[in-house]
Amino acid sequence: MVIYGVALMSGCMIVGTFLGYLIGDLVGIDANVGGVGIAMLLLVILSKRLMDRDQLSKLAQNGIAFWSAMYIPIVVAMASIQNVVAAFSAGALAFIAGLGSVFAGFLLIRPIAALSRNGSAEDAPGEASGEVSGGVK
């Protein structure tokens, strides 16, 4: 299961890295600017399109799901380490701005969770009317 979907993910990473360095060159920075994010977006878009057209086997879908679950937390952890180092070296304002965005994210957890609960009641038939799983009230 693990090896399925790796070719698609690798292709997206190569294209994303190339585009990230291209954007960096256009902006005048000798670095990859957003390449990993571009790769992740490509992976989501391509895998969704392939799934909609039934061109991805179930094993490939499971492999992509596995690598997505492994890939995103690792990338976020790597990016957060770089951002903390940059914030400390850039001064207090960058560090305070980073803390502010994290605090804002914490404040948004409850409203987003409430939206999720509201949407799940509509998705599950019978639960909104009080039916129990066996069809008995």
XYZ file of N, CA and C in Angstrom, residues 12-92:
243
model
N 4.601 15.637 -8.434
C 4.097 16.918 -7.927
C 5.191 17.672 -7.178
N 6.018 16.954 -6.430
C 7.098 17.600 -5.686
C 8.136 18.191 -6.625
N 8.460 17.470 -7.695
C 9.446 17.986 -8.657
C 8.911 19.246 -9.334
N 7.667 19.203 -9.783
C 7.068 20.374 -10.441
C 6.963 21.541 -9.452
N 6.525 21.261 -8.218
C 6.400 22.314 -7.212
C 7.729 22.949 -6.869
N 8.757 22.133 -6.740
C 10.089 22.666 -6.444
C 10.586 23.543 -7.589
N 10.396 23.074 -8.828
C 10.808 23.862 -9.991
C 10.079 25.208 -10.011
N 8.752 25.170 -9.820
C 7.982 26.416 -9.830
C 8.354 27.319 -8.658
N 8.670 26.738 -7.504
C 9.086 27.529 -6.348
C 10.384 28.272 -6.598
N 11.357 27.588 -7.210
C 12.610 28.263 -7.542
C 12.405 29.293 -8.646
N 11.501 29.011 -9.589
C 11.196 29.969 -10.647
C 10.573 31.239 -10.063
N 9.648 31.072 -9.134
C 9.046 32.232 -8.465
C 10.108 32.998 -7.684
N 10.988 32.276 -7.005
C 12.081 32.928 -6.276
C 12.963 33.751 -7.192
N 13.289 33.209 -8.360
C 14.100 33.959 -9.320
C 13.364 35.193 -9.830
N 12.064 35.058 -10.086
C 11.279 36.196 -10.569
C 11.195 37.312 -9.530
N 11.151 36.936 -8.261
C 11.063 37.914 -7.182
C 12.439 38.475 -6.828
N 13.488 37.759 -7.209
C 14.840 38.208 -6.903
C 15.425 37.572 -5.663
N 14.899 36.415 -5.280
C 15.381 35.697 -4.098
C 15.990 34.389 -4.565
N 17.131 34.059 -4.017
C 17.782 32.802 -4.377
C 17.288 31.694 -3.449
N 15.998 31.386 -3.574
C 15.396 30.367 -2.704
C 14.134 29.821 -3.352
N 13.650 28.726 -2.792
C 12.394 28.108 -3.210
C 11.263 28.841 -2.492
N 10.414 29.517 -3.244
C 9.332 30.303 -2.657
C 8.013 29.587 -2.913
N 7.524 28.871 -1.919
C 6.224 28.229 -2.018
C 6.193 26.933 -2.788
N 7.328 26.339 -3.060
C 7.371 25.113 -3.849
C 6.662 23.943 -3.202
N 6.805 23.801 -1.904
C 6.153 22.692 -1.206
C 4.640 22.894 -1.200
N 4.197 24.114 -1.003
C 2.768 24.404 -1.049
C 2.189 24.153 -2.432
N 2.921 24.539 -3.466
C 2.485 24.281 -4.834
C 2.398 22.783 -5.074
N 3.386 22.041 -4.587
C 3.383 20.583 -4.749
C 2.178 19.958 -4.055
N 1.855 20.429 -2.847
C 0.710 19.882 -2.126
C -0.594 20.197 -2.852
N -0.722 21.415 -3.373
C -1.922 21.762 -4.129
C -2.043 20.917 -5.400
N -0.926 20.732 -6.099
C -0.947 19.881 -7.288
C -1.371 18.463 -6.945
N -0.848 17.939 -5.846
C -1.203 16.584 -5.437
C -2.700 16.471 -5.144
N -3.245 17.440 -4.447
C -4.677 17.411 -4.131
C -5.503 17.507 -5.412
N -5.146 18.450 -6.285
C -5.927 18.664 -7.511
C -5.829 17.455 -8.437
N -4.601 16.959 -8.665
C -4.435 15.826 -9.584
C -5.066 14.543 -9.046
N -4.869 14.272 -7.761
C -5.444 13.039 -7.213
C -6.971 13.097 -7.225
N -7.547 14.259 -6.938
C -9.007 14.402 -6.983
C -9.522 14.204 -8.403
N -8.844 14.793 -9.382
C -9.249 14.628 -10.781
C -9.149 13.177 -11.229
N -8.047 12.535 -10.845
C -7.882 11.136 -11.232
C -8.911 10.237 -10.551
N -9.255 10.545 -9.309
C -10.272 9.756 -8.609
C -11.649 9.957 -9.242
N -11.952 11.197 -9.621
C -13.252 11.472 -10.248
C -13.399 10.747 -11.581
N -12.295 10.582 -12.291
C -12.321 9.893 -13.589
C -12.087 8.399 -13.459
N -11.996 7.893 -12.251
C -11.727 6.474 -11.988
C -10.433 5.987 -12.633
N -9.402 6.821 -12.603
C -8.109 6.459 -13.164
C -7.086 6.106 -12.091
N -7.487 6.145 -10.838
C -6.610 5.748 -9.735
C -7.192 4.509 -9.077
N -6.357 3.496 -8.924
C -6.831 2.287 -8.255
C -7.045 2.572 -6.770
N -7.748 1.678 -6.115
C -7.988 1.828 -4.678
C -6.661 1.790 -3.908
N -5.731 0.945 -4.361
C -4.428 0.885 -3.696
C -3.674 2.206 -3.839
N -3.740 2.821 -5.026
C -3.074 4.109 -5.218
C -3.730 5.185 -4.361
N -5.046 5.158 -4.244
C -5.742 6.121 -3.393
C -5.324 5.961 -1.939
N -5.216 4.714 -1.481
C -4.773 4.462 -0.110
C -3.326 4.907 0.098
N -2.478 4.675 -0.904
C -1.082 5.099 -0.806
C -0.961 6.609 -0.728
N -1.732 7.316 -1.551
C -1.704 8.782 -1.519
C -2.228 9.287 -0.178
N -3.267 8.670 0.334
C -3.803 9.071 1.641
C -2.757 8.860 2.738
N -2.037 7.728 2.674
C -0.993 7.455 3.672
C 0.105 8.505 3.604
N 0.619 8.760 2.394
C 1.718 9.719 2.268
C 1.268 11.133 2.571
N 0.023 11.460 2.283
C -0.485 12.787 2.647
C -0.504 12.943 4.160
N -0.919 11.885 4.852
C -0.953 11.938 6.315
C 0.448 12.059 6.906
N 1.446 11.465 6.251
C 2.823 11.549 6.740
C 3.498 12.846 6.303
N 3.193 13.293 5.112
C 3.907 14.370 4.456
C 3.583 15.732 5.055
N 2.311 16.012 5.233
C 1.897 17.338 5.675
C 2.438 17.675 7.071
N 2.337 16.798 8.090
C 2.899 17.173 9.406
C 4.413 17.382 9.372
N 5.114 16.604 8.560
C 6.573 16.770 8.481
C 6.917 18.113 7.864
N 6.232 18.484 6.780
C 6.495 19.758 6.124
C 6.149 20.924 7.041
N 5.038 20.825 7.746
C 4.650 21.896 8.669
C 5.690 22.034 9.779
N 6.179 20.918 10.302
C 7.200 20.977 11.356
C 8.489 21.605 10.838
N 8.888 21.230 9.621
C 10.113 21.810 9.051
C 9.944 23.312 8.821
N 8.799 23.708 8.306
C 8.563 25.128 8.041
C 8.500 25.921 9.345
N 7.910 25.337 10.377
C 7.803 26.069 11.640
C 9.169 26.288 12.264
N 10.071 25.329 12.127
C 11.427 25.498 12.664
C 12.128 26.634 11.944
N 11.999 26.679 10.620
C 12.635 27.750 9.859
C 12.051 29.106 10.238
N 10.749 29.159 10.430
C 10.113 30.418 10.758
C 10.535 30.925 12.137
N 10.710 30.032 13.096
C 11.134 30.445 14.432
C 12.555 30.998 14.383
N 13.440 30.342 13.643
C 14.816 30.831 13.518
C 14.814 32.199 12.852
N 14.018 32.356 11.786
C 13.931 33.647 11.099
C 13.346 34.712 12.009
N 12.359 34.346 12.813
C 11.728 35.324 13.707
C 12.706 35.806 14.766
N 13.488 34.906 15.330
C 14.445 35.319 16.350
C 15.549 36.191 15.763
N 15.970 35.891 14.546
C 17.046 36.677 13.955
C 16.544 38.000 13.385
N 15.260 38.103 13.045
C 14.716 39.328 12.452
C 14.325 40.364 13.499
N 14.098 39.931 14.709
C 13.742 40.888 15.741
C 12.403 40.561 16.383
N 11.976 41.435 17.269
C 10.787 41.177 18.082
C 9.493 41.268 17.276
